[in-house]
């Protein structure tokens, strides 16, 4: 692989991971995988959550791609793009950890953004947590955040239709 194609593979993988994260969050974490995700939506004072197991799944995916791309592991059967895909997954995981766990949930540091995209990310994810239970909801991505005003309208509509139970503070 050329250096340019390796770099493009890393960036393409990083971008694709937002779609993977959005869809797995919406359809797995808020679906059949709710047992691992539930404690993330409930108040607690534990250092770790069952939800953190999803990060382990992401790390295994990244390490698996590194192994697929490694001549040390697979010899001549190694697939070079695997290394760069693994790196893209790793970078997404690091950004997810900083934005979601660090900035939004303040698990690692305390900073409340007053403006800009960081504020929009925090607002969008807080609106995601405005529902009670796994049904309905908005803002399932982690890096891309839609306009909070639009998300509020969607939540209100879901509540009116009986799709989601929305906490009082979300109004």
Short mmCIF file of N, CA and C in Angstrom, two decimals:
data_model
loop_
_atom_site.label_atom_id
_atom_site.label_comp_id
_atom_site.label_asym_id
_atom_site.label_seq_id
_atom_site.Cartn_x
_atom_site.Cartn_y
_atom_site.Cartn_z
N UNK A 1 0.85 -1.19 0.00
CA UNK A 1 0.00 0.00 0.00
C UNK A 1 0.89 1.24 0.00
N UNK A 2 0.44 2.25 -0.71
CA UNK A 2 1.15 3.52 -0.68
C UNK A 2 0.82 4.25 0.61
N UNK A 3 1.62 5.22 0.97
CA UNK A 3 1.37 6.02 2.17
C UNK A 3 0.02 6.73 2.05
N UNK A 4 -0.28 7.26 0.86
CA UNK A 4 -1.55 7.96 0.67
C UNK A 4 -2.74 7.03 0.86
N UNK A 5 -2.67 5.83 0.29
CA UNK A 5 -3.79 4.90 0.45
C UNK A 5 -3.94 4.44 1.89
N UNK A 6 -2.83 4.30 2.62
CA UNK A 6 -2.89 3.93 4.03
C UNK A 6 -3.58 5.03 4.83
N UNK A 7 -3.19 6.28 4.58
CA UNK A 7 -3.79 7.42 5.29
C UNK A 7 -5.28 7.52 4.96
N UNK A 8 -5.63 7.36 3.70
CA UNK A 8 -7.04 7.41 3.30
C UNK A 8 -7.84 6.28 3.93
N UNK A 9 -7.23 5.11 4.06
CA UNK A 9 -7.91 3.98 4.70
C UNK A 9 -8.18 4.28 6.17
N UNK A 10 -7.21 4.89 6.85
CA UNK A 10 -7.41 5.26 8.26
C UNK A 10 -8.56 6.26 8.38
N UNK A 11 -8.56 7.30 7.54
CA UNK A 11 -9.62 8.31 7.60
C UNK A 11 -10.98 7.73 7.22
N UNK A 12 -11.03 6.89 6.20
CA UNK A 12 -12.30 6.28 5.79
C UNK A 12 -12.84 5.38 6.89
N UNK A 13 -11.95 4.64 7.53
CA UNK A 13 -12.39 3.76 8.63
C UNK A 13 -12.92 4.59 9.79
N UNK A 14 -12.19 5.65 10.14
CA UNK A 14 -12.64 6.53 11.22
C UNK A 14 -14.05 7.06 10.92
N UNK A 15 -14.26 7.54 9.69
CA UNK A 15 -15.58 8.07 9.30
C UNK A 15 -16.64 6.97 9.34
N UNK A 16 -16.30 5.78 8.86
CA UNK A 16 -17.26 4.68 8.87
C UNK A 16 -17.63 4.26 10.28
N UNK A 17 -16.70 4.44 11.21
CA UNK A 17 -16.97 4.05 12.60
C UNK A 17 -18.09 4.86 13.23
N UNK A 18 -18.31 6.09 12.79
CA UNK A 18 -19.44 6.85 13.34
C UNK A 18 -20.75 6.19 12.94
N UNK A 19 -20.83 5.69 11.70
CA UNK A 19 -22.03 4.95 11.27
C UNK A 19 -22.15 3.64 12.04
N UNK A 20 -21.05 2.93 12.21
CA UNK A 20 -21.06 1.67 12.97
C UNK A 20 -21.51 1.95 14.41
N UNK A 21 -20.96 3.00 15.00
CA UNK A 21 -21.32 3.35 16.38
C UNK A 21 -22.79 3.75 16.48
N UNK A 22 -23.25 4.59 15.54
CA UNK A 22 -24.65 5.03 15.55
C UNK A 22 -25.58 3.84 15.45
N UNK A 23 -25.34 2.97 14.46
CA UNK A 23 -26.26 1.85 14.24
C UNK A 23 -26.18 0.83 15.36
N UNK A 24 -24.99 0.55 15.89
CA UNK A 24 -24.91 -0.41 16.99
C UNK A 24 -25.51 0.18 18.27
N UNK A 25 -25.37 1.50 18.46
CA UNK A 25 -25.98 2.14 19.62
C UNK A 25 -27.50 2.08 19.53
N UNK A 26 -28.03 2.40 18.36
CA UNK A 26 -29.49 2.42 18.20
C UNK A 26 -30.12 1.02 18.20
N UNK A 27 -29.52 0.09 17.46
CA UNK A 27 -30.16 -1.20 17.25
C UNK A 27 -29.65 -2.33 18.14
N UNK A 28 -28.44 -2.21 18.66
CA UNK A 28 -27.93 -3.25 19.56
C UNK A 28 -28.03 -2.79 21.01
N UNK A 29 -27.38 -1.65 21.33
CA UNK A 29 -27.37 -1.18 22.72
C UNK A 29 -28.77 -0.84 23.22
N UNK A 30 -29.61 -0.29 22.35
CA UNK A 30 -30.99 0.01 22.73
C UNK A 30 -31.93 -1.07 22.25
N UNK A 31 -31.40 -2.22 21.90
CA UNK A 31 -32.18 -3.37 21.48
C UNK A 31 -31.79 -4.57 22.33
N UNK A 32 -31.34 -5.64 21.65
CA UNK A 32 -31.04 -6.88 22.36
C UNK A 32 -29.83 -6.77 23.29
N UNK A 33 -29.00 -5.73 23.13
CA UNK A 33 -27.83 -5.55 24.00
C UNK A 33 -28.07 -4.60 25.16
N UNK A 34 -29.32 -4.29 25.45
CA UNK A 34 -29.68 -3.35 26.51
C UNK A 34 -29.13 -3.76 27.88
N UNK A 35 -29.00 -5.05 28.12
CA UNK A 35 -28.51 -5.51 29.44
C UNK A 35 -27.13 -4.93 29.75
N UNK A 36 -26.28 -4.77 28.74
CA UNK A 36 -24.96 -4.17 28.95
C UNK A 36 -25.05 -2.65 28.99
N UNK A 37 -26.02 -2.07 28.32
CA UNK A 37 -26.08 -0.61 28.15
C UNK A 37 -26.92 0.09 29.22
N UNK A 38 -27.81 -0.64 29.85
CA UNK A 38 -28.78 -0.05 30.79
C UNK A 38 -28.12 0.79 31.87
N UNK A 39 -27.07 0.27 32.50
CA UNK A 39 -26.48 1.01 33.62
C UNK A 39 -25.87 2.34 33.18
N UNK A 40 -25.59 2.48 31.91
CA UNK A 40 -25.09 3.75 31.38
C UNK A 40 -26.18 4.82 31.43
N UNK A 41 -27.43 4.41 31.39
CA UNK A 41 -28.56 5.34 31.41
C UNK A 41 -29.15 5.51 32.81
N UNK A 42 -28.58 4.87 33.78
CA UNK A 42 -29.09 4.96 35.15
C UNK A 42 -28.03 5.59 36.05
N UNK A 43 -28.46 6.36 37.04
CA UNK A 43 -27.48 6.96 37.97
C UNK A 43 -26.75 5.88 38.76
N UNK A 44 -25.45 6.07 38.94
CA UNK A 44 -24.66 5.15 39.74
C UNK A 44 -23.36 5.85 40.14
N UNK A 45 -22.66 5.27 41.08
CA UNK A 45 -21.40 5.86 41.52
C UNK A 45 -20.24 4.89 41.31
N UNK A 46 -20.42 3.92 40.41
CA UNK A 46 -19.38 2.94 40.13
C UNK A 46 -18.36 3.52 39.16
N UNK A 47 -17.13 3.09 39.27
CA UNK A 47 -16.07 3.51 38.36
C UNK A 47 -16.29 2.94 36.96
N UNK A 48 -16.71 1.68 36.90
CA UNK A 48 -16.94 1.01 35.62
C UNK A 48 -18.41 0.68 35.46
N UNK A 49 -18.83 0.54 34.21
CA UNK A 49 -20.20 0.17 33.86
C UNK A 49 -20.15 -1.08 33.01
N UNK A 50 -21.24 -1.86 33.00
CA UNK A 50 -21.32 -2.96 32.04
C UNK A 50 -21.18 -2.43 30.63
N UNK A 51 -21.68 -1.23 30.39
CA UNK A 51 -21.60 -0.58 29.08
C UNK A 51 -20.16 -0.49 28.57
N UNK A 52 -19.19 -0.44 29.47
CA UNK A 52 -17.79 -0.38 29.07
C UNK A 52 -17.36 -1.62 28.30
N UNK A 53 -18.13 -2.70 28.41
CA UNK A 53 -17.83 -3.91 27.64
C UNK A 53 -17.91 -3.64 26.13
N UNK A 54 -18.74 -2.66 25.73
CA UNK A 54 -18.80 -2.32 24.30
C UNK A 54 -17.46 -1.73 23.83
N UNK A 55 -16.77 -1.03 24.69
CA UNK A 55 -15.43 -0.54 24.36
C UNK A 55 -14.45 -1.69 24.19
N UNK A 56 -14.61 -2.73 24.99
CA UNK A 56 -13.77 -3.92 24.85
C UNK A 56 -14.03 -4.58 23.50
N UNK A 57 -15.30 -4.63 23.09
CA UNK A 57 -15.64 -5.19 21.78
C UNK A 57 -14.95 -4.38 20.67
N UNK A 58 -14.97 -3.06 20.78
CA UNK A 58 -14.29 -2.22 19.80
C UNK A 58 -12.79 -2.45 19.79
N UNK A 59 -12.21 -2.61 20.98
CA UNK A 59 -10.77 -2.87 21.07
C UNK A 59 -10.41 -4.21 20.43
N UNK A 60 -11.25 -5.21 20.64
CA UNK A 60 -11.01 -6.53 20.03
C UNK A 60 -11.10 -6.42 18.51
N UNK A 61 -12.06 -5.64 18.01
CA UNK A 61 -12.18 -5.44 16.56
C UNK A 61 -10.91 -4.78 16.01
N UNK A 62 -10.42 -3.76 16.70
CA UNK A 62 -9.21 -3.08 16.27
C UNK A 62 -8.01 -4.03 16.30
N UNK A 63 -7.83 -4.74 17.40
CA UNK A 63 -6.70 -5.66 17.51
C UNK A 63 -6.79 -6.78 16.48
N UNK A 64 -7.99 -7.23 16.19
CA UNK A 64 -8.17 -8.27 15.17
C UNK A 64 -7.71 -7.78 13.81
N UNK A 65 -8.04 -6.54 13.48
CA UNK A 65 -7.61 -5.99 12.20
C UNK A 65 -6.09 -5.81 12.16
N UNK A 66 -5.50 -5.40 13.29
CA UNK A 66 -4.04 -5.33 13.35
C UNK A 66 -3.43 -6.71 13.09
N UNK A 67 -4.02 -7.74 13.67
CA UNK A 67 -3.51 -9.10 13.48
C UNK A 67 -3.65 -9.55 12.03
N UNK A 68 -4.80 -9.24 11.42
CA UNK A 68 -5.03 -9.59 10.01
C UNK A 68 -4.01 -8.90 9.11
N UNK A 69 -3.60 -7.72 9.49
CA UNK A 69 -2.65 -6.96 8.67
C UNK A 69 -1.19 -7.23 8.99
N UNK A 70 -0.93 -8.07 9.97
CA UNK A 70 0.45 -8.27 10.43
C UNK A 70 1.11 -9.49 9.80
N UNK A 71 2.23 -9.27 9.12
CA UNK A 71 2.99 -10.43 8.61
C UNK A 71 3.55 -11.29 9.75
N UNK A 72 3.73 -10.71 10.94
CA UNK A 72 4.21 -11.47 12.08
C UNK A 72 3.18 -12.51 12.54
N UNK A 73 1.90 -12.18 12.32
CA UNK A 73 0.83 -13.08 12.74
C UNK A 73 0.45 -14.03 11.61
N UNK A 74 0.23 -13.50 10.41
CA UNK A 74 -0.28 -14.31 9.30
C UNK A 74 0.74 -14.59 8.21
N UNK A 75 1.96 -14.09 8.37
CA UNK A 75 2.98 -14.33 7.36
C UNK A 75 2.59 -13.73 6.02
N UNK A 76 2.79 -14.48 4.96
CA UNK A 76 2.49 -13.95 3.62
C UNK A 76 0.99 -13.82 3.36
N UNK A 77 0.17 -14.39 4.22
CA UNK A 77 -1.29 -14.24 4.06
C UNK A 77 -1.81 -12.94 4.67
N UNK A 78 -0.94 -12.13 5.26
CA UNK A 78 -1.35 -10.85 5.88
C UNK A 78 -2.00 -9.96 4.82
N UNK A 79 -2.98 -9.21 5.27
CA UNK A 79 -3.72 -8.29 4.40
C UNK A 79 -3.39 -6.88 4.85
N UNK A 80 -2.55 -6.18 4.10
CA UNK A 80 -2.01 -4.88 4.51
C UNK A 80 -3.07 -3.87 4.97
N UNK A 81 -4.22 -3.76 4.30
CA UNK A 81 -5.20 -2.77 4.78
C UNK A 81 -5.69 -3.03 6.21
N UNK A 82 -5.56 -4.27 6.68
CA UNK A 82 -6.01 -4.59 8.03
C UNK A 82 -5.37 -3.71 9.08
N UNK A 83 -4.07 -3.46 8.94
CA UNK A 83 -3.36 -2.61 9.89
C UNK A 83 -3.97 -1.21 9.92
N UNK A 84 -4.25 -0.66 8.77
CA UNK A 84 -4.75 0.72 8.67
C UNK A 84 -6.20 0.81 9.10
N UNK A 85 -6.98 -0.24 8.85
CA UNK A 85 -8.36 -0.29 9.35
C UNK A 85 -8.33 -0.37 10.88
N UNK A 86 -7.45 -1.21 11.41
CA UNK A 86 -7.30 -1.30 12.86
C UNK A 86 -6.92 0.02 13.49
N UNK A 87 -6.06 0.78 12.79
CA UNK A 87 -5.66 2.10 13.29
C UNK A 87 -6.83 3.08 13.27
N UNK A 88 -7.66 3.03 12.23
CA UNK A 88 -8.84 3.89 12.15
C UNK A 88 -9.82 3.59 13.27
N UNK A 89 -10.02 2.30 13.56
CA UNK A 89 -10.90 1.91 14.68
C UNK A 89 -10.32 2.39 16.00
N UNK A 90 -9.01 2.23 16.16
CA UNK A 90 -8.34 2.69 17.38
C UNK A 90 -8.50 4.19 17.57
N UNK A 91 -8.27 4.97 16.51
CA UNK A 91 -8.42 6.43 16.61
C UNK A 91 -9.85 6.81 16.97
N UNK A 92 -10.83 6.13 16.36
CA UNK A 92 -12.23 6.42 16.69
C UNK A 92 -12.48 6.11 18.17
N UNK A 93 -11.97 5.00 18.64
CA UNK A 93 -12.14 4.63 20.05
C UNK A 93 -11.55 5.66 21.00
N UNK A 94 -10.39 6.20 20.63
CA UNK A 94 -9.77 7.23 21.46
C UNK A 94 -10.61 8.51 21.47
N UNK A 95 -11.09 8.91 20.30
CA UNK A 95 -11.93 10.12 20.21
C UNK A 95 -13.23 9.89 20.97
N UNK A 96 -13.84 8.71 20.81
CA UNK A 96 -15.05 8.36 21.55
C UNK A 96 -14.80 8.49 23.05
N UNK A 97 -13.69 7.93 23.52
CA UNK A 97 -13.39 7.98 24.95
C UNK A 97 -13.25 9.42 25.43
N UNK A 98 -12.55 10.24 24.68
CA UNK A 98 -12.37 11.65 25.07
C UNK A 98 -13.69 12.42 25.03
N UNK A 99 -14.47 12.25 23.95
CA UNK A 99 -15.71 13.02 23.78
C UNK A 99 -16.82 12.47 24.66
N UNK A 100 -17.13 11.19 24.51
CA UNK A 100 -18.29 10.63 25.21
C UNK A 100 -18.03 10.45 26.70
N UNK A 101 -17.01 9.69 27.02
CA UNK A 101 -16.75 9.43 28.44
C UNK A 101 -16.12 10.62 29.14
N UNK A 102 -15.23 11.33 28.45
CA UNK A 102 -14.55 12.46 29.07
C UNK A 102 -15.38 13.72 29.09
N UNK A 103 -15.68 14.26 27.92
CA UNK A 103 -16.38 15.53 27.83
C UNK A 103 -17.85 15.44 28.25
N UNK A 104 -18.59 14.51 27.66
CA UNK A 104 -20.04 14.46 27.91
C UNK A 104 -20.35 13.95 29.32
N UNK A 105 -19.76 12.82 29.70
CA UNK A 105 -20.09 12.23 31.01
C UNK A 105 -19.09 12.60 32.10
N UNK A 106 -18.06 13.32 31.75
CA UNK A 106 -17.07 13.83 32.69
C UNK A 106 -16.50 12.73 33.60
N UNK A 107 -16.18 11.60 32.99
CA UNK A 107 -15.59 10.51 33.75
C UNK A 107 -14.10 10.73 34.00
N UNK A 108 -13.43 11.51 33.16
CA UNK A 108 -11.98 11.69 33.28
C UNK A 108 -11.57 13.12 33.59
N UNK A 109 -12.38 14.08 33.20
CA UNK A 109 -12.04 15.48 33.45
C UNK A 109 -13.32 16.29 33.52
N UNK A 110 -13.22 17.47 34.10
CA UNK A 110 -14.37 18.36 34.26
C UNK A 110 -14.17 19.59 33.38
N UNK A 111 -15.02 19.73 32.39
CA UNK A 111 -15.04 20.92 31.55
C UNK A 111 -16.42 21.01 30.93
N UNK A 112 -17.08 22.12 31.13
CA UNK A 112 -18.39 22.35 30.55
C UNK A 112 -18.23 23.38 29.45
N UNK A 113 -18.34 22.95 28.20
CA UNK A 113 -18.17 23.90 27.10
C UNK A 113 -19.31 24.91 27.06
N UNK A 114 -18.97 26.15 26.81
CA UNK A 114 -19.96 27.24 26.79
C UNK A 114 -20.46 27.58 25.40
N UNK A 115 -19.72 27.12 24.36
CA UNK A 115 -20.13 27.45 23.00
C UNK A 115 -19.50 26.46 22.03
N UNK A 116 -19.92 26.57 20.79
CA UNK A 116 -19.31 25.80 19.73
C UNK A 116 -19.76 24.35 19.66
N UNK A 117 -18.99 23.59 18.88
CA UNK A 117 -19.36 22.21 18.61
C UNK A 117 -19.30 21.34 19.86
N UNK A 118 -18.37 21.61 20.76
CA UNK A 118 -18.28 20.81 21.99
C UNK A 118 -19.57 20.96 22.80
N UNK A 119 -20.12 22.17 22.89
CA UNK A 119 -21.38 22.38 23.60
C UNK A 119 -22.51 21.62 22.92
N UNK A 120 -22.50 21.66 21.58
CA UNK A 120 -23.54 20.96 20.81
C UNK A 120 -23.48 19.45 21.07
N UNK A 121 -22.27 18.88 21.12
CA UNK A 121 -22.11 17.45 21.41
C UNK A 121 -22.69 17.10 22.78
N UNK A 122 -22.37 17.92 23.77
CA UNK A 122 -22.86 17.66 25.12
C UNK A 122 -24.38 17.77 25.15
N UNK A 123 -24.94 18.81 24.56
CA UNK A 123 -26.39 18.97 24.55
C UNK A 123 -27.08 17.81 23.85
N UNK A 124 -26.55 17.41 22.69
CA UNK A 124 -27.17 16.32 21.94
C UNK A 124 -27.16 15.02 22.74
N UNK A 125 -26.06 14.74 23.41
CA UNK A 125 -26.00 13.49 24.16
C UNK A 125 -26.85 13.55 25.42
N UNK A 126 -26.95 14.71 26.03
CA UNK A 126 -27.84 14.85 27.19
C UNK A 126 -29.30 14.61 26.76
N UNK A 127 -29.64 15.05 25.55
CA UNK A 127 -30.98 14.78 25.04
C UNK A 127 -31.16 13.29 24.77
N UNK A 128 -30.09 12.61 24.38
CA UNK A 128 -30.16 11.16 24.22
C UNK A 128 -30.53 10.50 25.55
N UNK A 129 -29.99 11.03 26.63
CA UNK A 129 -30.25 10.47 27.96
C UNK A 129 -31.56 10.98 28.57
N UNK A 130 -32.31 11.76 27.83
CA UNK A 130 -33.57 12.32 28.36
C UNK A 130 -34.69 11.29 28.38
N UNK A 131 -34.52 10.16 27.71
CA UNK A 131 -35.57 9.15 27.72
C UNK A 131 -35.35 8.18 28.88
N UNK A 132 -36.45 7.60 29.33
CA UNK A 132 -36.40 6.57 30.37
C UNK A 132 -36.59 5.24 29.66
N UNK A 133 -35.65 4.34 29.82
CA UNK A 133 -35.73 3.04 29.16
C UNK A 133 -35.07 3.07 27.79
N UNK A 134 -35.20 1.96 27.09
CA UNK A 134 -34.49 1.80 25.83
C UNK A 134 -35.29 2.24 24.62
N UNK A 135 -36.56 2.52 24.76
CA UNK A 135 -37.42 2.84 23.62
C UNK A 135 -37.27 4.30 23.19
N UNK A 136 -37.38 4.51 21.89
CA UNK A 136 -37.31 5.87 21.35
C UNK A 136 -35.92 6.45 21.52
N UNK A 137 -35.85 7.76 21.58
CA UNK A 137 -34.59 8.42 21.79
C UNK A 137 -34.07 9.11 20.54
N UNK A 138 -33.08 9.94 20.75
CA UNK A 138 -32.45 10.71 19.67
C UNK A 138 -30.94 10.68 19.87
N UNK A 139 -30.21 11.11 18.88
CA UNK A 139 -28.76 11.33 18.95
C UNK A 139 -28.00 10.08 19.39
N UNK A 140 -27.95 9.09 18.51
CA UNK A 140 -27.27 7.84 18.82
C UNK A 140 -25.81 7.84 18.40
N UNK A 141 -25.37 8.85 17.67
CA UNK A 141 -23.97 8.95 17.27
C UNK A 141 -23.13 9.51 18.41
N UNK A 142 -21.82 9.55 18.20
CA UNK A 142 -20.93 10.02 19.25
C UNK A 142 -20.06 11.18 18.83
N UNK A 143 -19.85 11.35 17.54
CA UNK A 143 -18.99 12.42 17.05
C UNK A 143 -19.80 13.46 16.29
N UNK A 144 -20.84 13.01 15.62
CA UNK A 144 -21.70 13.93 14.86
C UNK A 144 -22.93 14.24 15.71
N UNK A 145 -23.18 15.52 15.91
CA UNK A 145 -24.31 15.93 16.74
C UNK A 145 -25.22 16.85 15.94
N UNK A 146 -26.49 16.47 15.90
CA UNK A 146 -27.47 17.30 15.20
C UNK A 146 -27.91 18.46 16.10
N UNK A 147 -28.61 19.41 15.52
CA UNK A 147 -29.08 20.60 16.22
C UNK A 147 -29.95 20.21 17.42
N UNK A 148 -29.59 20.63 18.63
CA UNK A 148 -30.38 20.27 19.81
C UNK A 148 -31.84 20.70 19.73
N UNK A 149 -32.14 21.81 19.08
CA UNK A 149 -33.54 22.24 18.95
C UNK A 149 -34.35 21.22 18.16
N UNK A 150 -33.75 20.67 17.11
CA UNK A 150 -34.42 19.65 16.31
C UNK A 150 -34.61 18.38 17.13
N UNK A 151 -33.59 18.02 17.89
CA UNK A 151 -33.66 16.83 18.73
C UNK A 151 -34.76 16.96 19.79
N UNK A 152 -34.89 18.15 20.37
CA UNK A 152 -35.95 18.38 21.36
C UNK A 152 -37.33 18.19 20.74
N UNK A 153 -37.50 18.71 19.54
CA UNK A 153 -38.79 18.54 18.85
C UNK A 153 -39.08 17.06 18.58
N UNK A 154 -38.05 16.32 18.17
CA UNK A 154 -38.23 14.89 17.91
C UNK A 154 -38.59 14.14 19.19
N UNK A 155 -37.96 14.49 20.30
CA UNK A 155 -38.29 13.85 21.58
C UNK A 155 -39.72 14.15 21.99
N UNK A 156 -40.13 15.40 21.82
CA UNK A 156 -41.50 15.78 22.17
C UNK A 156 -42.50 14.99 21.32
N UNK A 157 -42.20 14.85 20.04
CA UNK A 157 -43.07 14.10 19.15
C UNK A 157 -43.12 12.62 19.55
N UNK A 158 -41.98 12.04 19.90
CA UNK A 158 -41.94 10.65 20.34
C UNK A 158 -42.78 10.46 21.61
N UNK A 159 -42.69 11.42 22.52
CA UNK A 159 -43.47 11.33 23.76
C UNK A 159 -44.97 11.41 23.46
N UNK A 160 -45.35 12.31 22.56
CA UNK A 160 -46.76 12.45 22.19
C UNK A 160 -47.31 11.20 21.52
N UNK A 161 -46.45 10.52 20.75
CA UNK A 161 -46.86 9.31 20.04
C UNK A 161 -46.75 8.06 20.92
N UNK A 162 -46.24 8.21 22.13
CA UNK A 162 -46.08 7.08 23.03
C UNK A 162 -44.90 6.19 22.69
N UNK A 163 -43.98 6.68 21.87
CA UNK A 163 -42.80 5.89 21.48
C UNK A 163 -41.76 5.92 22.60
N UNK A 164 -41.63 7.05 23.27
CA UNK A 164 -40.60 7.20 24.32
C UNK A 164 -41.20 7.88 25.54
N UNK A 165 -40.64 7.53 26.69
CA UNK A 165 -40.97 8.22 27.93
C UNK A 165 -39.82 9.20 28.18
N UNK A 166 -40.16 10.49 28.21
CA UNK A 166 -39.15 11.53 28.31
C UNK A 166 -39.16 12.13 29.71
N UNK A 167 -37.98 12.29 30.28
CA UNK A 167 -37.86 12.91 31.60
C UNK A 167 -38.35 14.36 31.55
N UNK A 168 -38.82 14.85 32.65
CA UNK A 168 -39.33 16.22 32.75
C UNK A 168 -38.29 17.25 32.34
N UNK A 169 -37.04 17.07 32.77
CA UNK A 169 -35.98 18.05 32.53
C UNK A 169 -35.68 18.25 31.04
N UNK A 170 -36.12 17.33 30.19
CA UNK A 170 -35.82 17.42 28.76
C UNK A 170 -36.72 18.43 28.05
N UNK A 171 -37.77 18.88 28.71
CA UNK A 171 -38.70 19.82 28.05
C UNK A 171 -38.15 21.20 27.94
#
